[in-house]
Amino acid sequence: MTELEMWSYGVVGATFALYIGIAIWARAATTSEFYVAGGGIHPVANGMATAADWMSAASFISMAGMIAFGGYGGSVFLMGWTGGYVLLALLLAPYLRKFGKFTVPEFIGDRYYSQSARVVAVICLILASVTYVIGQMTGVGVAFSRFLGVSYEMGILVGMGIVAVYAILGGMKGITYTQIAQYIVLIVAYTVPAVFIALTLTGVAIPQIGLGGTYIGDDSGLSLLAKLDQVVTDLGFKEYTTQVMGSSLNMFVYTLSLMIGTAGLPHVIIRFFTVPKVKDARYSAGWALVFIALLYTTAPAVGAMARLNLMDTIQIGPVGSETGNLVYDERPEWFKRWETTGLLKFEDKNNDGRIQYYNDANPDFADKAEEFGWKGNEMVTVNNDIMVLANPEIANLPAWVIALVVAGGLAAALSTAAGLLLAISSSISHDLLKGVMMPKISEKSELMAGRLAMIGAIVLAGYLGLNPPGFAAGTVAIAFGLAASSIFPAIMLGIFSKRTNNLGAIVGMITGVTVTLLYVFQHKGIFFVKGTEFLMPELGMGANWFLGITPEAFGAVGALANFVAAILVSTLTAPPPEHIQHLVEDVRIPRGSGVATGH
Amino acid sequence: MTPDKRSDYWRANLRLLTVLLIIWFIVSFGFGILLVEPLNAISLGGYPLGFWFAQQGSIYIFVVLIFVYAALMSWLDKKFDVEED
């Protein structure tokens, strides 16, 4: 066993032991504890749990890489995945807390006095959450297989086992306390390498300031970002600080979709049912964003600095000079290690034994490349995830830092998986079973049903992690698209418009989901099955035909369709009955909130 | 509590929401996307300003907005006597 593997086993083992310890201590005895952790979680603690619940394998492992290669264009993820908390805090969380029930579909069912609305919400919730959870499971499998020397399948089974212990025993109560521990693990794991790398490149220990600091790797006196702009444009890549994603309009709509989708994701919303008061729900959203912002403002520094390090590793001298490119046989250890995983791939196209990493798709650079004798970009694969996973090695950090990153990635994936699994299982046991099928079920039986549903959800998630269906690749398009186009508008109208009625809400949700999924499936295939794409360029429906908007960014358009349909249909049909209008008035004022209940 | 007072409280809440959401929109969609080019002509340390808003500033302001909302709503709750027991 290598030193790295020993450290990895030690750190990951210690964190897993901690999670199991918490599970035994925080068992759930009532449905209230199982669904909402008894409703007594302190707003700061809930903020921390929400941050771990929210920050997934994608936030931890992939986001910095998306920014590293997307530059300014990567800002959509930063603004989109944080700005949603403003919407959540101002428009949804406090009112849902006042409503005081266990699940999101329950609010939709009660507010729109309709079991059909509740069932539509359950379907959207399950589809969004299942898509999302597959990504967490594959993240766990990848982390295990890359760092701990066990197979991908074994990794997923171990991950399932750990989540099962605390989610089945403790429900929301166990999940909450584990998430707090997981937040601490993941934020330490994320910031430690970031501080080291910022110190090396800028001499400033705070990454957020270092990103705006002066580059100290040479005596040019340039700022880090100006240096990065220079290095990448010299090789034909787009300027880092100005490269857009698609177009400004696409970035605008994409950011909006991620914000609305974030606010509408059920596994995030249900966290706000666990605090004692309406006031706590407001503050708790603020605390959640503080803890999230710690990682989200560090990520752009990690992205930019890792990109600069990567470029400098390969382009060791002036561009075009004979010895300017790294000799492949002299590549560093980490390069070799990551080549074996397939995340990095080199192809010596001009047979000079050196690595040329440049943008061969840029026609303005083609002449220069020819003059240098370059025959195409030789770094044929540079996976986004490498930016976080290999970052500590690129910066020559000790083995324990790398082990920490592994434990952090696992914490991020497991905490999000647990939150999603609870959202799925509570919508089955509480909404479908108790709400629709067996309203007279006893609390004890419902708690048992909740645990069984949790087991079912874990098995399903594990199975899909082992055999990922095509739509697993569509977490952003499907999960955020559905949350944005169905759940967010339905809840918001339910609070802010007394006039929206049952028919309006149902037609609205179905319209929003249909518009979003049609556009996504048109581009990516029906449920991402290859060959079923149905773009119709002859009818003016080519790729990104709607104003150049990409399918991932389409949730906001679906949300707009939902709002319009819901308001239109509600205006044309009878207003909601009086008791519903009273319910809305009651939700709008804080007084009278109790602990969340199931009745 | 009278219906009038209820609707006054709700209107005050909506006013506050509107102001805060306008700021939310300006710092992200405005400064971070629509006006990013002109703002990039200004620098904040080594950051072009528009880039800073898109990758740092908007996030800090989001945090502030939520705490301002929470604090002002607590004050409104008291003023209209609708706070929790």
Short mmCIF file of N, CA, C and O in Angstrom, two decimals, chain A residues 11-77:
data_model
loop_
_atom_site.label_atom_id
_atom_site.label_comp_id
_atom_site.label_asym_id
_atom_site.label_seq_id
_atom_site.Cartn_x
_atom_site.Cartn_y
_atom_site.Cartn_z
N VAL A 11 -8.01 8.70 6.69
CA VAL A 11 -8.90 9.87 6.78
C VAL A 11 -10.34 9.48 6.45
O VAL A 11 -11.28 9.83 7.17
N VAL A 12 -10.52 8.73 5.35
CA VAL A 12 -11.88 8.34 4.97
C VAL A 12 -12.48 7.43 6.04
O VAL A 12 -13.63 7.59 6.45
N GLY A 13 -11.67 6.50 6.56
CA GLY A 13 -12.16 5.61 7.62
C GLY A 13 -12.60 6.38 8.84
O GLY A 13 -13.66 6.12 9.43
N ALA A 14 -11.80 7.38 9.24
CA ALA A 14 -12.15 8.18 10.42
C ALA A 14 -13.46 8.93 10.20
O ALA A 14 -14.32 8.98 11.09
N THR A 15 -13.63 9.53 9.01
CA THR A 15 -14.88 10.27 8.79
C THR A 15 -16.08 9.31 8.78
O THR A 15 -17.12 9.62 9.35
N PHE A 16 -15.91 8.12 8.18
CA PHE A 16 -17.03 7.18 8.15
C PHE A 16 -17.39 6.71 9.56
O PHE A 16 -18.56 6.57 9.89
N ALA A 17 -16.37 6.50 10.38
CA ALA A 17 -16.65 6.09 11.76
C ALA A 17 -17.43 7.18 12.47
O ALA A 17 -18.37 6.91 13.23
N LEU A 18 -17.08 8.44 12.20
CA LEU A 18 -17.79 9.57 12.80
C LEU A 18 -19.26 9.55 12.37
O LEU A 18 -20.17 9.70 13.20
N TYR A 19 -19.52 9.35 11.08
CA TYR A 19 -20.90 9.36 10.59
C TYR A 19 -21.72 8.24 11.24
O TYR A 19 -22.88 8.43 11.60
N ILE A 20 -21.10 7.07 11.41
CA ILE A 20 -21.83 5.96 12.01
C ILE A 20 -22.09 6.24 13.50
O ILE A 20 -23.17 5.97 14.02
N GLY A 21 -21.10 6.84 14.15
CA GLY A 21 -21.29 7.22 15.55
C GLY A 21 -22.48 8.15 15.70
O GLY A 21 -23.33 7.98 16.58
N ILE A 22 -22.56 9.15 14.81
CA ILE A 22 -23.68 10.10 14.85
C ILE A 22 -24.99 9.36 14.62
O ILE A 22 -26.00 9.63 15.28
N ALA A 23 -24.99 8.40 13.69
CA ALA A 23 -26.21 7.67 13.36
C ALA A 23 -26.76 6.95 14.58
O ALA A 23 -27.96 6.94 14.84
N ILE A 24 -25.85 6.36 15.38
CA ILE A 24 -26.31 5.59 16.54
C ILE A 24 -26.86 6.53 17.60
O ILE A 24 -27.85 6.26 18.26
N TRP A 25 -26.24 7.72 17.68
CA TRP A 25 -26.65 8.68 18.69
C TRP A 25 -27.96 9.38 18.31
O TRP A 25 -28.79 9.66 19.17
N ALA A 26 -28.17 9.62 17.00
CA ALA A 26 -29.33 10.41 16.56
C ALA A 26 -30.38 9.56 15.88
O ALA A 26 -30.72 9.79 14.73
N ARG A 27 -30.91 8.59 16.62
CA ARG A 27 -31.96 7.77 16.01
C ARG A 27 -33.30 8.49 16.09
O ARG A 27 -33.54 9.29 17.00
N ALA A 28 -34.20 8.22 15.13
CA ALA A 28 -35.50 8.87 15.12
C ALA A 28 -36.55 7.97 15.75
O ALA A 28 -36.63 6.79 15.43
N ALA A 29 -37.38 8.54 16.66
CA ALA A 29 -38.38 7.74 17.32
C ALA A 29 -39.79 8.09 16.86
O ALA A 29 -40.74 7.35 17.09
N THR A 30 -39.97 9.26 16.23
CA THR A 30 -41.30 9.68 15.79
C THR A 30 -41.25 10.08 14.32
O THR A 30 -40.18 10.30 13.77
N THR A 31 -42.44 10.21 13.69
CA THR A 31 -42.44 10.65 12.29
C THR A 31 -41.89 12.07 12.19
O THR A 31 -41.24 12.42 11.22
N SER A 32 -42.18 12.89 13.22
CA SER A 32 -41.68 14.27 13.19
C SER A 32 -40.14 14.28 13.17
O SER A 32 -39.52 15.05 12.45
N GLU A 33 -39.54 13.38 13.97
CA GLU A 33 -38.07 13.30 13.94
C GLU A 33 -37.58 12.75 12.62
O GLU A 33 -36.57 13.18 12.08
N PHE A 34 -38.32 11.78 12.08
CA PHE A 34 -37.89 11.14 10.84
C PHE A 34 -37.97 12.11 9.66
O PHE A 34 -37.08 12.15 8.82
N TYR A 35 -39.07 12.92 9.60
CA TYR A 35 -39.24 13.80 8.46
C TYR A 35 -38.57 15.16 8.64
O TYR A 35 -38.08 15.75 7.69
N VAL A 36 -38.64 15.75 9.83
CA VAL A 36 -38.14 17.12 10.02
C VAL A 36 -37.23 17.27 11.24
O VAL A 36 -37.11 18.36 11.80
N ALA A 37 -36.60 16.18 11.66
CA ALA A 37 -35.65 16.20 12.78
C ALA A 37 -36.27 16.80 14.04
O ALA A 37 -35.59 17.44 14.85
N GLY A 38 -37.60 16.60 14.21
CA GLY A 38 -38.27 17.09 15.41
C GLY A 38 -38.53 18.59 15.38
O GLY A 38 -39.16 19.14 16.28
N GLY A 39 -38.06 19.28 14.35
CA GLY A 39 -38.35 20.71 14.20
C GLY A 39 -37.59 21.60 15.16
O GLY A 39 -37.95 22.77 15.33
N GLY A 40 -36.54 21.12 15.78
CA GLY A 40 -35.86 21.95 16.77
C GLY A 40 -34.42 22.29 16.42
O GLY A 40 -33.62 22.59 17.30
N ILE A 41 -34.09 22.29 15.14
CA ILE A 41 -32.69 22.53 14.76
C ILE A 41 -32.38 24.03 14.79
O ILE A 41 -33.15 24.84 14.28
N HIS A 42 -31.26 24.38 15.40
CA HIS A 42 -30.85 25.80 15.46
C HIS A 42 -30.59 26.32 14.05
O HIS A 42 -30.05 25.60 13.21
N PRO A 43 -30.98 27.60 13.78
CA PRO A 43 -30.83 28.12 12.42
C PRO A 43 -29.40 28.07 11.87
O PRO A 43 -29.21 27.84 10.67
N VAL A 44 -28.38 28.26 12.72
CA VAL A 44 -27.01 28.18 12.22
C VAL A 44 -26.66 26.73 11.88
O VAL A 44 -26.07 26.44 10.83
N ALA A 45 -27.08 25.81 12.75
CA ALA A 45 -26.82 24.39 12.49
C ALA A 45 -27.53 23.95 11.22
O ALA A 45 -26.97 23.23 10.38
N ASN A 46 -28.77 24.41 11.06
CA ASN A 46 -29.50 24.05 9.85
C ASN A 46 -28.84 24.67 8.62
O ASN A 46 -28.81 24.04 7.55
N GLY A 47 -28.30 25.87 8.78
CA GLY A 47 -27.60 26.49 7.66
C GLY A 47 -26.42 25.64 7.22
O GLY A 47 -26.19 25.44 6.03
N MET A 48 -25.71 25.11 8.20
CA MET A 48 -24.55 24.29 7.88
C MET A 48 -24.99 22.98 7.22
O MET A 48 -24.41 22.55 6.22
N ALA A 49 -26.04 22.37 7.76
CA ALA A 49 -26.55 21.14 7.17
C ALA A 49 -27.06 21.40 5.75
O ALA A 49 -26.84 20.59 4.84
N THR A 50 -27.72 22.56 5.56
CA THR A 50 -28.23 22.89 4.23
C THR A 50 -27.08 23.04 3.24
O THR A 50 -27.18 22.60 2.09
N ALA A 51 -25.99 23.65 3.70
CA ALA A 51 -24.84 23.84 2.82
C ALA A 51 -24.30 22.49 2.34
O ALA A 51 -23.98 22.32 1.17
N ALA A 52 -24.22 21.50 3.26
CA ALA A 52 -23.72 20.18 2.87
C ALA A 52 -24.74 19.45 1.99
O ALA A 52 -24.39 18.79 1.02
N ASP A 53 -26.03 19.62 2.36
CA ASP A 53 -27.13 19.03 1.61
C ASP A 53 -27.05 19.52 0.16
O ASP A 53 -27.21 18.77 -0.79
N TRP A 54 -26.78 20.82 0.03
CA TRP A 54 -26.80 21.47 -1.27
C TRP A 54 -25.54 21.18 -2.10
O TRP A 54 -25.60 20.94 -3.29
N MET A 55 -24.37 21.26 -1.44
CA MET A 55 -23.13 21.15 -2.22
C MET A 55 -22.85 19.68 -2.51
O MET A 55 -22.53 18.90 -1.62
N SER A 56 -22.97 19.34 -3.77
CA SER A 56 -22.92 17.94 -4.19
C SER A 56 -21.53 17.60 -4.69
O SER A 56 -20.60 18.41 -4.64
N ALA A 57 -21.43 16.35 -5.19
CA ALA A 57 -20.18 15.94 -5.83
C ALA A 57 -19.83 16.92 -6.95
O ALA A 57 -18.67 17.22 -7.19
N ALA A 58 -20.86 17.42 -7.65
CA ALA A 58 -20.60 18.35 -8.76
C ALA A 58 -20.00 19.66 -8.26
O ALA A 58 -19.05 20.18 -8.84
N SER A 59 -20.54 20.21 -7.16
CA SER A 59 -20.00 21.46 -6.61
C SER A 59 -18.56 21.26 -6.17
O SER A 59 -17.69 22.09 -6.41
N PHE A 60 -18.34 20.13 -5.49
CA PHE A 60 -17.02 19.91 -4.89
C PHE A 60 -15.98 19.53 -5.94
O PHE A 60 -14.90 20.11 -5.99
N ILE A 61 -16.32 18.57 -6.79
CA ILE A 61 -15.31 18.03 -7.70
C ILE A 61 -15.29 18.76 -9.05
O ILE A 61 -14.23 19.08 -9.57
N SER A 62 -16.49 19.02 -9.61
CA SER A 62 -16.52 19.47 -11.01
C SER A 62 -16.53 20.98 -11.21
O SER A 62 -16.07 21.46 -12.24
N MET A 63 -17.10 21.74 -10.25
CA MET A 63 -17.36 23.14 -10.54
C MET A 63 -16.11 23.95 -10.83
O MET A 63 -16.06 24.73 -11.79
N ALA A 64 -15.06 23.78 -10.02
CA ALA A 64 -13.83 24.54 -10.25
C ALA A 64 -13.28 24.27 -11.64
O ALA A 64 -12.77 25.17 -12.31
N GLY A 65 -13.41 23.02 -12.11
CA GLY A 65 -12.95 22.67 -13.44
C GLY A 65 -13.78 23.34 -14.52
O GLY A 65 -13.26 23.80 -15.54
N MET A 66 -15.10 23.41 -14.30
CA MET A 66 -15.96 24.07 -15.27
C MET A 66 -15.59 25.55 -15.37
O MET A 66 -15.64 26.15 -16.45
N ILE A 67 -15.20 26.14 -14.24
CA ILE A 67 -14.78 27.54 -14.27
C ILE A 67 -13.39 27.66 -14.90
O ILE A 67 -13.13 28.55 -15.70
N ALA A 68 -12.51 26.71 -14.57
CA ALA A 68 -11.14 26.76 -15.10
C ALA A 68 -11.15 26.80 -16.63
O ALA A 68 -10.38 27.53 -17.24
N PHE A 69 -12.03 25.99 -17.24
CA PHE A 69 -12.06 25.96 -18.70
C PHE A 69 -13.12 26.87 -19.30
O PHE A 69 -13.05 27.19 -20.48
N GLY A 70 -14.07 27.31 -18.48
CA GLY A 70 -15.10 28.23 -18.99
C GLY A 70 -14.77 29.69 -18.72
O GLY A 70 -15.39 30.59 -19.27
N GLY A 71 -13.80 29.94 -17.81
CA GLY A 71 -13.43 31.30 -17.49
C GLY A 71 -14.61 32.11 -16.98
O GLY A 71 -15.39 31.62 -16.15
N TYR A 72 -14.78 33.31 -17.50
CA TYR A 72 -15.90 34.15 -17.10
C TYR A 72 -17.24 33.44 -17.32
O TYR A 72 -18.17 33.58 -16.53
N GLY A 73 -17.33 32.65 -18.41
CA GLY A 73 -18.57 31.93 -18.71
C GLY A 73 -19.01 31.02 -17.57
O GLY A 73 -20.19 30.77 -17.38
N GLY A 74 -18.05 30.52 -16.77
CA GLY A 74 -18.38 29.66 -15.63
C GLY A 74 -19.12 30.39 -14.53
O GLY A 74 -19.62 29.77 -13.59
N SER A 75 -19.20 31.72 -14.65
CA SER A 75 -19.91 32.51 -13.63
C SER A 75 -21.37 32.12 -13.48
O SER A 75 -21.96 32.34 -12.43
N VAL A 76 -21.97 31.54 -14.55
CA VAL A 76 -23.39 31.17 -14.43
C VAL A 76 -23.60 30.19 -13.27
O VAL A 76 -24.59 30.27 -12.57
N PHE A 77 -22.63 29.29 -13.05
CA PHE A 77 -22.78 28.33 -11.96
C PHE A 77 -22.63 29.03 -10.60
O PHE A 77 -23.33 28.72 -9.65
#
